Amino acid sequence: MNNSCQTKDDRDIRPSAVTETLDPLRERSLGTSMRWLPRGQSGLWLAGAFIIALLVATPLIAVVYLALFPTENIWPHLASTMLPRYLKNTGILMLGVGVGVTLIGVSAAWVVTMCRLPGKRFFEWAMLLPMAVPAYIVAYVYTDLLEYAGPFQRLLREIFGWQSARDYWFPDIRTKGGAILVLSLTLYPYVYMLARAAFLAQSVCVLEAARVLGRSAWNSFVTVALPLARPAIVVGVVIALMETLNDFGTIDFFAVHTLTAGIFNVWLGMGNAGGAAQIALTMLAVVIVLIVAERYSRRRQRFHDTTNRFQELPGYELGPVAKFFALAVCVLPIVLGFVIPSLVLIYYSVGYFDQSWTSDFFEYAGNSLLVAGLATFVAVGCAVFLGYALRLFPQPLLRLCIRMASVGYAVPGAVLAIGVLIPFARFDNAVDAVMRETFGISTGLLLSGTVFAIVFAYAVRFMAVSYGSIEAALGKVRPSMDDAARTLGESPWGTLKRIHFPMVRGGILAAAVLVFVDAMKELPATLILRPFNFETLATHVYQFAKDEMIEQAALGALTIVIVGVVPVVMLSRAISRSRPGHGSASSPH
């Protein structure tokens, strides 16, 4: 192979937003920033960064403490009765979803990236569309379509003359298998976008070398392209599994008793916060295992390119049969994961428009916009502060604290809700007791059971989403820009405002959009933390669908889907531009 081939070395092939770090030369350059800062400003940036990191880590600390020191310890009862079933169901669900998202995501990424296919440009971004539809909405739609009284089985009975369920067999969608199918259809885009980015980043020479050595397109994929992309694929699968752990609407509707369902059952059903925290700690252990497994799997899977010359991707020609199956690989996930749910929601929204377009709908939409908007402002603002503080002080301790503050996305919403509500409730009780004793008045709920609690939980959970995008954007600003600003007497705040902010505005906007859409869809944390009589679009849809009234909730569900389409387009454009040399040589279509 010539000198342009990929070889094992020091750079991870995953997207820069996931793996980009400061190189030693830049760290030495940025490390000199501390000398230029006045003492007061230096303390402000450092103290602010540590305080934000501590606040974000507080919910996790609270969960661990409450689980280890519960008021009423029911762990022996949980461990001997309910916990084994929760763990078994969670394991089966994660295994099934892991296999499903891998098969769909990797095969679609390879076909769209490397093969000549009709409608290739359409499939490039359309494969991400199911990401816009929350899994619980897909679950509600397919249950309505496929249940015994639904239109699909009614049509079958009319065609074949069947009179009752005893006359034929039809699979039940409300099972673990149904939950695996629904979650796989909505979560495979995580694997698809990372696998496609990895395939786009691969040098053509290694694929050409494999073909020269007599390998077929399939053998080249299995023996060359797939191993090179494995680190990115593993990351996508781990993210999908974390989202599976976080899901509540689907598993609750399908009556699958997982760890997430256990938290709601023990806390709200049995009234035992300590037991719920212990199940939450078990979920945290599962998350840690996933993260460690992901890190371990790619510990030596690092590659770099020794050339700046990137050719066109090969664009394999497919025969009629292979082309049919390739189109099926792309079309079926889009149709099943996005088109059918969207058409059903549109149909119900039009048919029940008068019942849905009410003042309540505007109230729920306003509540969703309020909490999602506030959470976006807080999460993005804190992420900018943390990212710039680390740029000023690239110290190991600060970096560690920021990394800890960025693990919220890996924590399921139900776990995070416990970690938020318990310390907030204790703070409210303590303040109320002091005010009663001192002034004879009751302060009531100041933090828990308020919009502030929801916003705080959202900001903690989605901090990693915003920080990753902003860190990548800041990393592309040359250190010489900081040096020039300091030479001209500009303060750190002035440098951020006048120099960095205009240059990273695109990264900040991308972070804001992603956080906003994720906050609009969040269900488990909202169900636990919302104030009385406070409904968002997500909880509104959940309540109606749970009562078998998906028609009345269709407009709210469709609104969530429409909002979710925006980041899909942004992600697709970013992935398409991720291949080096994109501007000069694009893949054939």
Coordinates of C-alpha atoms in Angstrom, one line a residue:
M1 CA 0.0 0.0 0.0
N2 CA 1.2 3.6 -0.7
N3 CA 1.9 6.2 2.0
S4 CA -1.7 7.5 1.9
C5 CA -3.1 4.4 3.6
Q6 CA -4.6 4.4 7.1
T7 CA -2.4 3.0 9.9
K8 CA -2.8 2.5 13.6
D9 CA -1.6 5.5 15.5
D10 CA -2.8 8.2 17.8
R11 CA -6.0 9.7 16.5
D12 CA -9.5 8.3 17.1
I13 CA -11.7 8.1 14.0
R14 CA -14.8 9.2 15.8
P15 CA -16.3 12.6 15.1
S16 CA -14.4 15.5 16.5
A17 CA -17.3 16.6 18.7
V18 CA -16.8 13.3 20.6
T19 CA -13.0 12.9 20.7
E20 CA -11.4 16.3 20.1
T21 CA -9.0 17.3 22.9
L22 CA -6.4 20.0 23.3
D23 CA -3.0 19.0 22.0
P24 CA 0.0 19.5 24.2
L25 CA 1.3 22.5 22.2
R26 CA -2.0 24.3 22.5
E27 CA -2.2 23.5 26.2
R28 CA 1.2 25.1 26.8
S29 CA 0.1 28.1 24.8
L30 CA -3.3 28.5 26.6
G31 CA -1.7 27.7 30.0
T32 CA 0.1 31.0 29.8
S33 CA -3.3 32.7 30.0
M34 CA -3.2 32.6 33.8
R35 CA -0.3 35.1 33.9
W36 CA -2.3 37.6 32.0
L37 CA -5.4 37.5 34.2
P38 CA -5.9 39.9 37.1
R39 CA -6.1 38.0 40.4
G40 CA -9.8 38.7 40.9
Q41 CA -10.8 37.6 37.4
S42 CA -8.7 34.5 37.7
G43 CA -10.5 33.5 40.9
L44 CA -13.9 34.3 39.3
W45 CA -13.4 32.0 36.3
L46 CA -12.0 29.1 38.4
A47 CA -14.5 29.4 41.2
G48 CA -17.4 29.7 38.8
A49 CA -16.3 26.6 36.9
F50 CA -15.9 24.5 40.1
I51 CA -19.3 25.8 41.5
I52 CA -21.1 24.8 38.2
A53 CA -19.4 21.4 38.2
L54 CA -20.4 20.8 41.8
L55 CA -24.0 21.9 41.2
V56 CA -24.3 19.6 38.2
A57 CA -22.8 16.7 40.2
T58 CA -25.1 17.2 43.2
P59 CA -28.0 15.0 42.0
L60 CA -25.6 12.1 41.5
I61 CA -24.1 12.6 44.9
A62 CA -27.6 12.8 46.4
V63 CA -28.7 9.5 44.8
V64 CA -25.6 7.7 46.1
Y65 CA -26.0 9.0 49.6
L66 CA -29.7 8.3 49.8
A67 CA -29.2 4.7 48.5
L68 CA -26.4 4.0 51.0
F69 CA -28.2 5.6 54.0
P70 CA -31.9 5.2 53.4
T71 CA -34.5 6.1 56.0
E72 CA -36.1 2.7 55.7
N73 CA -33.9 0.1 54.2
I74 CA -35.9 -2.3 51.9
W75 CA -32.9 -3.4 49.9
P76 CA -33.1 -7.1 51.2
H77 CA -36.7 -7.2 50.1
L78 CA -35.9 -5.6 46.7
A79 CA -32.9 -7.9 46.1
S80 CA -34.9 -11.0 46.8
T81 CA -38.1 -10.2 45.1
M82 CA -38.4 -7.4 42.5
L83 CA -34.8 -6.6 41.5
P84 CA -34.0 -9.8 39.7
R85 CA -37.0 -9.4 37.5
Y86 CA -36.1 -5.8 36.8
L87 CA -32.5 -6.7 35.9
K88 CA -33.6 -9.6 33.7
N89 CA -36.1 -7.5 31.7
T90 CA -33.6 -4.7 31.4
G91 CA -30.9 -7.0 30.2
I92 CA -33.2 -8.6 27.6
L93 CA -34.4 -5.2 26.4
M94 CA -30.8 -3.8 26.1
L95 CA -29.5 -6.9 24.4
G96 CA -32.4 -6.9 21.8
V97 CA -32.1 -3.1 21.2
G98 CA -28.3 -3.4 20.9
V99 CA -28.5 -6.0 18.2
G100 CA -31.3 -4.2 16.4
V101 CA -29.7 -0.8 16.3
T102 CA -26.4 -2.3 15.2
L103 CA -27.9 -4.3 12.3
I104 CA -30.0 -1.4 11.1
G105 CA -27.6 1.5 11.7
V106 CA -24.4 -0.2 10.3
S107 CA -26.0 -1.7 7.2
A108 CA -27.8 1.5 6.3
A109 CA -24.6 3.6 6.9
W110 CA -22.5 1.4 4.6
V111 CA -25.1 1.2 1.9
V112 CA -25.7 5.0 1.9
T113 CA -22.0 5.9 2.1
M114 CA -20.4 3.3 -0.2
C115 CA -22.9 2.1 -2.7
R116 CA -24.5 3.7 -5.8
L117 CA -28.2 3.8 -5.0
P118 CA -31.2 5.7 -6.4
G119 CA -32.2 8.5 -4.1
K120 CA -28.9 8.4 -2.3
R121 CA -29.0 12.1 -1.3
F122 CA -32.4 11.6 0.1
F123 CA -31.5 8.6 2.2
E124 CA -28.4 10.4 3.6
W125 CA -30.6 12.7 5.8
A126 CA -33.9 10.7 5.8
M127 CA -32.3 7.8 7.7
L128 CA -32.0 10.2 10.7
L129 CA -35.7 11.1 10.7
P130 CA -36.8 8.5 13.2
M131 CA -34.6 10.2 15.7
A132 CA -37.2 13.1 15.7
V133 CA -40.0 10.8 16.9
P134 CA -39.9 9.9 20.7
A135 CA -40.1 6.1 21.2
Y136 CA -43.2 6.4 23.4
I137 CA -45.1 8.1 20.5
V138 CA -44.1 5.3 18.1
A139 CA -45.3 2.8 20.7
Y140 CA -48.7 4.5 21.1
V141 CA -49.2 4.7 17.3
Y142 CA -48.4 1.0 16.6
T143 CA -50.4 -0.2 19.5
D144 CA -53.4 1.8 18.1
L145 CA -52.8 0.3 14.6
L146 CA -52.1 -3.3 15.5
E147 CA -54.2 -4.1 18.5
Y148 CA -57.3 -6.3 18.2
A149 CA -59.7 -3.4 17.7
G150 CA -57.2 -1.5 15.5
P151 CA -57.6 -0.9 11.7
F152 CA -55.1 -3.5 10.7
Q153 CA -56.7 -6.5 12.4
R154 CA -60.1 -5.3 11.4
L155 CA -59.0 -5.3 7.8
L156 CA -57.7 -8.9 8.2
R157 CA -60.9 -10.1 9.7
E158 CA -62.9 -8.5 6.8
I159 CA -60.7 -10.0 4.2
F160 CA -60.5 -13.5 5.6
G161 CA -63.9 -13.7 7.3
W162 CA -62.5 -14.3 10.8
Q163 CA -65.0 -13.7 13.6
S164 CA -62.9 -13.5 16.7
A165 CA -59.3 -13.7 18.0
R166 CA -59.6 -17.5 18.3
D167 CA -59.8 -17.8 14.5
Y168 CA -56.3 -16.5 13.9
W169 CA -53.0 -15.7 15.5
F170 CA -51.6 -12.2 15.5
P171 CA -48.4 -11.1 17.4
D172 CA -49.0 -8.9 20.4
I173 CA -47.2 -5.6 20.1
R174 CA -47.3 -4.9 23.8
T175 CA -44.6 -7.3 24.8
K176 CA -40.8 -7.1 25.3
G177 CA -40.4 -8.0 21.6
G178 CA -42.6 -5.0 20.7
A179 CA -40.6 -2.7 23.0
I180 CA -37.4 -3.9 21.4
L181 CA -38.7 -3.3 17.9
V182 CA -40.0 0.2 18.7
L183 CA -36.8 1.3 20.5
S184 CA -34.6 -0.1 17.7
L185 CA -36.6 1.8 15.1
T186 CA -36.2 5.1 17.0
L187 CA -32.6 4.7 18.3
Y188 CA -30.7 3.2 15.3
P189 CA -29.9 6.8 14.0
Y190 CA -27.3 7.1 16.8
V191 CA -25.4 4.2 15.3
Y192 CA -26.1 5.2 11.7
M193 CA -24.8 8.8 12.0
L194 CA -21.6 7.7 13.9
A195 CA -20.9 4.7 11.6
R196 CA -21.5 6.9 8.5
A197 CA -19.2 9.6 9.8
A198 CA -16.5 6.8 10.4
F199 CA -17.0 5.4 6.9
L200 CA -16.7 8.9 5.4
A201 CA -13.5 9.5 7.3
Q202 CA -11.8 6.3 5.9
S203 CA -9.2 6.6 3.3
V204 CA -10.1 5.1 -0.1
C205 CA -6.6 3.5 -0.4
V206 CA -7.3 0.8 2.2
L207 CA -10.5 -0.2 0.4
E208 CA -8.7 -0.2 -3.0
A209 CA -5.9 -2.3 -1.6
A210 CA -8.4 -4.9 -0.4
R211 CA -10.1 -5.0 -3.8
V212 CA -6.7 -5.4 -5.5
L213 CA -6.0 -8.3 -3.3
G214 CA -9.1 -10.0 -4.6
R215 CA -11.6 -9.1 -1.9
S216 CA -15.2 -8.6 -2.9
A217 CA -17.1 -5.5 -1.8
W218 CA -18.7 -7.5 1.0
N219 CA -15.4 -9.0 2.2
S220 CA -13.8 -5.5 2.1
F221 CA -16.6 -4.2 4.3
V222 CA -16.3 -7.1 6.8
T223 CA -12.5 -7.3 7.0
V224 CA -11.4 -3.6 6.5
A225 CA -14.1 -1.0 6.7
L226 CA -16.0 -2.5 9.7
P227 CA -13.0 -3.0 12.0
L228 CA -11.9 0.6 11.2
A229 CA -15.3 1.9 12.1
R230 CA -15.8 -0.3 15.2
P231 CA -15.0 2.4 17.8
A232 CA -17.6 4.8 16.4
I233 CA -20.1 2.0 16.1
V234 CA -19.6 1.0 19.7
V235 CA -20.1 4.6 20.8
G236 CA -23.4 4.7 18.9
V237 CA -24.6 1.5 20.4
V238 CA -23.7 2.6 23.9
I239 CA -25.7 5.9 23.4
A240 CA -28.7 3.9 22.2
L241 CA -28.5 1.6 25.2
M242 CA -28.3 4.6 27.6
E243 CA -31.5 6.0 25.9
T244 CA -33.1 2.5 26.3
L245 CA -32.3 2.7 30.0
N246 CA -33.8 6.2 30.1
D247 CA -37.1 5.3 28.4
F248 CA -40.2 5.1 30.5
G249 CA -43.1 5.8 28.2
T250 CA -42.6 2.8 26.0
I251 CA -41.9 0.3 28.7
D252 CA -44.7 1.5 30.9
F253 CA -47.2 1.4 28.0
F254 CA -46.0 -2.1 27.1
A255 CA -45.9 -3.3 30.8
V256 CA -42.3 -4.3 30.6
H257 CA -40.9 -4.1 34.2
T258 CA -37.4 -2.7 33.9
L259 CA -35.3 -0.8 36.3
T260 CA -36.8 2.5 35.2
A261 CA -40.3 1.2 35.9
G262 CA -39.1 -0.1 39.2
I263 CA -38.1 3.4 40.3
F264 CA -41.6 4.7 39.6
N265 CA -43.2 1.6 41.3
V266 CA -41.1 1.8 44.5
W267 CA -41.2 5.5 44.9
L268 CA -44.7 6.4 43.8
G269 CA -46.4 3.0 44.5
M270 CA -44.7 2.1 47.8
G271 CA -43.8 5.6 48.9
N272 CA -40.1 4.6 49.6
A273 CA -37.6 7.1 48.3
G274 CA -34.7 5.2 49.7
G275 CA -35.6 2.0 47.8
A276 CA -36.1 4.0 44.6
A277 CA -32.6 5.5 45.1
Q278 CA -31.2 2.0 45.5
I279 CA -32.7 0.9 42.2
A280 CA -31.4 4.2 40.7
L281 CA -27.9 3.4 42.0
T282 CA -28.2 0.0 40.3
M283 CA -29.0 1.8 37.1
L284 CA -26.0 4.0 37.6
A285 CA -23.9 0.9 37.9
V286 CA -25.2 -0.4 34.6
V287 CA -24.4 3.0 33.0
I288 CA -20.9 2.8 34.4
V289 CA -20.4 -0.7 33.0
L290 CA -21.5 0.6 29.6
I291 CA -19.1 3.5 29.7
V292 CA -16.2 1.3 30.8
A293 CA -17.0 -1.3 28.2
E294 CA -17.1 1.4 25.5
R295 CA -13.8 2.8 26.6
Y296 CA -12.2 -0.6 26.9
S297 CA -13.4 -1.7 23.5
R298 CA -11.6 1.1 21.7
R299 CA -8.5 1.4 24.0
R300 CA -6.2 0.5 21.1
Q301 CA -8.6 1.2 18.2
R302 CA -6.9 4.5 17.1
F303 CA -6.1 5.4 13.5
H304 CA -4.8 8.3 11.5
D305 CA -4.2 9.2 7.9
T306 CA -0.7 9.9 6.6
T307 CA -1.9 12.0 3.7
N308 CA -4.0 15.0 2.9
R309 CA -5.2 13.5 -0.4
F310 CA -8.7 12.2 -0.2
Q311 CA -10.3 10.6 -3.2
E312 CA -13.8 10.0 -4.1
L313 CA -15.5 7.1 -2.3
P314 CA -15.7 4.1 -4.6
G315 CA -19.5 4.0 -5.1
Y316 CA -19.9 0.2 -5.6
E317 CA -22.3 -0.8 -8.3
L318 CA -25.0 -3.3 -7.1
G319 CA -26.8 -5.9 -9.1
P320 CA -30.6 -6.0 -9.3
V321 CA -31.1 -8.3 -6.3
A322 CA -28.5 -6.5 -4.1
K323 CA -29.9 -3.2 -5.1
F324 CA -33.4 -4.3 -4.0
F325 CA -32.2 -5.4 -0.6
A326 CA -30.1 -2.2 -0.2
L327 CA -33.1 -0.1 -0.9
A328 CA -35.1 -2.2 1.6
V329 CA -32.4 -1.6 4.2
C330 CA -32.9 2.1 3.7
V331 CA -36.6 2.4 3.1
L332 CA -38.0 0.1 5.8
P333 CA -36.5 1.9 8.8
I334 CA -37.7 5.3 7.5
V335 CA -41.2 4.1 6.7
L336 CA -41.7 2.1 10.0
G337 CA -39.9 4.6 12.2
F338 CA -41.1 7.9 10.8
V339 CA -43.5 7.8 7.9
I340 CA -46.2 5.6 9.3
P341 CA -46.2 7.2 12.8
S342 CA -46.2 10.7 11.2
L343 CA -49.1 9.9 8.8
V344 CA -51.2 8.4 11.7
L345 CA -50.5 11.5 13.8
I346 CA -51.4 13.8 10.9
Y347 CA -54.6 11.8 10.3
Y348 CA -55.7 12.0 13.9
S349 CA -54.7 15.6 14.3
V350 CA -56.9 16.6 11.3
G351 CA -59.8 14.4 12.4
Y352 CA -59.7 15.6 16.0
F353 CA -58.5 19.1 15.4
D354 CA -61.5 20.8 17.1
Q355 CA -61.0 18.7 20.2
S356 CA -57.2 19.2 20.4
W357 CA -56.8 22.9 19.3
T358 CA -57.9 24.3 22.7
S359 CA -56.7 26.6 25.3
D360 CA -55.2 23.6 27.1
F361 CA -53.1 22.7 24.1
F362 CA -51.7 26.3 24.0
E363 CA -51.0 26.1 27.8
Y364 CA -49.1 22.8 27.5
A365 CA -47.2 24.0 24.4
G366 CA -46.3 27.2 26.4
N367 CA -45.2 25.1 29.3
S368 CA -43.0 23.0 27.1
L369 CA -41.5 26.1 25.4
L370 CA -40.9 27.7 28.8
V371 CA -39.0 24.9 30.5
A372 CA -37.2 23.8 27.3
G373 CA -36.2 27.4 26.6
L374 CA -35.0 28.1 30.1
A375 CA -33.1 24.8 30.3
T376 CA -31.4 25.6 26.9
F377 CA -30.3 29.0 28.2
V378 CA -28.9 27.6 31.4
A379 CA -27.3 24.5 29.9
V380 CA -25.7 26.4 27.0
G381 CA -24.6 29.4 29.2
C382 CA -22.9 27.0 31.7
A383 CA -21.3 25.0 28.9
V384 CA -19.8 28.2 27.4
F385 CA -18.5 29.3 30.8
L386 CA -17.0 25.8 31.5
G387 CA -15.5 25.5 28.0
Y388 CA -13.9 29.0 28.2
A389 CA -12.7 28.4 31.7
L390 CA -10.9 25.2 30.6
R391 CA -9.4 27.2 27.7
L392 CA -8.0 29.7 30.2
F393 CA -6.9 27.1 32.7
P394 CA -6.2 23.7 31.1
Q395 CA -5.5 22.0 34.4
P396 CA -6.2 18.3 35.1
L397 CA -8.3 19.0 38.2
L398 CA -10.6 21.4 36.3
R399 CA -10.8 19.1 33.3
L400 CA -11.8 16.2 35.6
C401 CA -14.5 18.3 37.3
I402 CA -15.9 19.4 33.9
R403 CA -15.9 15.8 32.7
M404 CA -17.8 14.8 35.8
A405 CA -20.3 17.6 35.2
S406 CA -20.8 16.3 31.6
V407 CA -22.0 12.8 32.5
G408 CA -25.6 13.8 33.1
Y409 CA -26.6 12.7 29.7
A410 CA -25.6 9.2 30.6
V411 CA -27.9 9.3 33.7
P412 CA -31.5 8.2 33.1
G413 CA -34.1 10.9 33.7
A414 CA -35.8 9.0 36.5
V415 CA -32.5 8.7 38.3
L416 CA -31.7 12.3 37.9
A417 CA -35.2 13.3 39.1
I418 CA -34.6 11.5 42.4
G419 CA -31.2 13.2 42.8
V420 CA -32.8 16.6 42.2
L421 CA -36.0 16.2 44.3
I422 CA -34.5 14.7 47.5
P423 CA -32.0 17.6 48.2
F424 CA -34.5 20.2 47.1
A425 CA -37.1 18.8 49.4
R426 CA -34.7 18.7 52.3
F427 CA -33.7 22.3 51.6
D428 CA -37.4 23.4 51.5
N429 CA -38.2 21.6 54.7
A430 CA -35.2 23.1 56.5
V431 CA -36.0 26.6 55.4
D432 CA -39.7 26.1 56.3
A433 CA -38.8 24.9 59.7
V434 CA -36.5 27.9 60.4
M435 CA -39.1 30.3 59.2
R436 CA -41.9 28.7 61.3
E437 CA -39.7 28.8 64.4
T438 CA -38.4 32.3 63.9
F439 CA -41.3 34.2 62.2
G440 CA -44.2 31.8 62.5
I441 CA -44.8 31.6 58.8
S442 CA -44.5 28.8 56.3
T443 CA -42.5 29.2 53.1
G444 CA -43.9 26.1 51.5
L445 CA -42.1 24.7 48.4
L446 CA -39.4 26.9 47.2
L447 CA -37.5 24.5 44.9
S448 CA -39.1 21.1 44.8
G449 CA -42.3 20.8 42.9
T450 CA -41.5 23.9 40.9
V451 CA -40.5 24.8 37.3
F452 CA -37.1 25.5 38.7
A453 CA -36.6 21.8 39.6
I454 CA -37.5 20.8 36.0
V455 CA -35.2 23.3 34.5
F456 CA -32.4 22.3 36.8
A457 CA -32.8 18.6 35.9
Y458 CA -32.9 19.4 32.2
A459 CA -29.8 21.5 32.4
V460 CA -27.9 18.8 34.3
R461 CA -29.0 16.0 31.9
F462 CA -28.3 17.9 28.7
M463 CA -25.1 19.7 29.8
A464 CA -23.0 17.1 28.0
V465 CA -24.9 17.7 24.7
S466 CA -24.2 21.5 24.8
Y467 CA -20.7 21.2 26.2
G468 CA -19.5 18.7 23.5
S469 CA -20.6 21.0 20.7
I470 CA -19.2 24.1 22.3
E471 CA -15.9 22.4 23.2
A472 CA -15.4 21.4 19.6
A473 CA -16.2 24.9 18.4
L474 CA -13.8 26.5 20.8
G475 CA -11.1 24.0 20.0
K476 CA -11.1 25.3 16.4
V477 CA -10.2 28.9 17.5
R478 CA -6.5 29.4 17.2
P479 CA -4.6 30.3 20.4
S480 CA -3.1 33.2 18.6
M481 CA -6.4 34.9 18.7
D482 CA -6.3 34.9 22.5
D483 CA -2.7 36.2 22.4
A484 CA -3.6 39.0 20.1
A485 CA -6.6 40.1 22.2
R486 CA -4.4 40.0 25.4
T487 CA -1.7 42.0 23.7
L488 CA -4.4 44.7 22.9
G489 CA -5.4 44.8 26.5
E490 CA -8.7 42.9 26.2
S491 CA -10.0 41.1 29.3
P492 CA -11.0 37.4 29.3
W493 CA -14.7 38.4 29.2
G494 CA -14.1 40.9 26.5
T495 CA -12.2 38.3 24.5
L496 CA -15.0 35.8 24.8
K497 CA -17.6 38.4 23.9
R498 CA -15.9 40.1 21.0
I499 CA -13.6 37.4 19.6
H500 CA -14.7 33.9 20.5
F501 CA -18.4 34.3 20.6
P502 CA -18.8 35.4 16.9
M503 CA -16.4 32.6 15.8
V504 CA -18.2 29.8 17.8
R505 CA -21.7 31.1 17.2
G506 CA -22.5 28.2 15.0
G507 CA -21.5 25.7 17.6
I508 CA -23.5 27.5 20.3
L509 CA -26.6 27.5 18.0
A510 CA -26.2 23.8 17.3
A511 CA -25.9 23.1 21.0
A512 CA -29.0 25.2 21.8
V513 CA -31.1 23.4 19.2
L514 CA -30.1 20.0 20.4
V515 CA -30.7 20.8 24.0
F516 CA -34.1 22.4 23.2
V517 CA -35.4 19.4 21.2
D518 CA -34.2 16.9 23.8
A519 CA -35.9 18.9 26.6
M520 CA -39.1 19.0 24.6
K521 CA -39.2 15.2 24.4
E522 CA -38.0 14.4 28.0
L523 CA -40.7 12.4 29.9
P524 CA -39.4 10.5 33.0
A525 CA -37.9 13.5 34.8
T526 CA -40.8 15.7 33.9
L527 CA -43.4 13.2 35.3
I528 CA -41.6 13.1 38.7
L529 CA -40.6 16.8 39.1
R530 CA -43.5 18.8 37.6
P531 CA -45.6 20.9 39.8
F532 CA -49.2 20.1 40.4
N533 CA -51.5 20.7 37.4
F534 CA -48.4 21.5 35.3
E535 CA -48.5 19.6 32.0
T536 CA -46.0 19.7 29.1
L537 CA -46.7 18.3 25.6
A538 CA -44.7 15.2 26.6
T539 CA -46.8 14.5 29.8
H540 CA -50.0 15.5 28.0
V541 CA -49.3 12.9 25.3
Y542 CA -48.4 10.3 27.9
Q543 CA -51.5 10.8 30.0
F544 CA -53.9 10.5 27.0
A545 CA -52.1 7.6 25.4
K546 CA -52.0 5.8 28.7
D547 CA -55.8 6.1 28.8
E548 CA -56.1 4.7 25.2
M549 CA -56.9 8.2 23.8
I550 CA -54.1 8.7 21.4
E551 CA -56.4 10.6 19.0
Q552 CA -56.8 13.5 21.4
A553 CA -53.0 13.6 22.0
A554 CA -52.1 13.4 18.3
L555 CA -51.7 17.1 17.8
G556 CA -49.3 17.4 20.8
A557 CA -47.3 14.4 19.6
L558 CA -47.1 15.8 16.1
T559 CA -45.8 19.1 17.5
I560 CA -43.0 17.3 19.3
V561 CA -42.1 15.4 16.1
I562 CA -42.0 18.6 14.0
V563 CA -39.7 20.3 16.5
G564 CA -37.5 17.2 16.4
V565 CA -37.0 17.3 12.7
V566 CA -34.8 20.5 12.9
P567 CA -31.7 18.9 14.5
V568 CA -32.0 16.0 12.1
V569 CA -31.3 18.3 9.1
M570 CA -28.4 19.9 11.0
L571 CA -26.9 16.6 11.9
S572 CA -27.2 15.3 8.4
R573 CA -25.4 18.4 6.9
A574 CA -22.7 18.2 9.6
I575 CA -22.0 14.5 8.8
S576 CA -22.0 15.0 5.1
R577 CA -19.3 17.7 5.5
S578 CA -17.2 15.7 7.9
R579 CA -15.2 13.9 5.2
P580 CA -11.8 15.5 4.7
G581 CA -11.6 17.1 1.3
H582 CA -15.4 17.4 1.2
G583 CA -15.3 20.6 -0.7
S584 CA -13.1 19.3 -3.5
A585 CA -14.2 15.8 -3.9
S586 CA -17.5 14.5 -2.9
S587 CA -18.8 11.0 -3.1
P588 CA -20.7 10.1 -6.3
H589 CA -24.4 10.0 -6.3

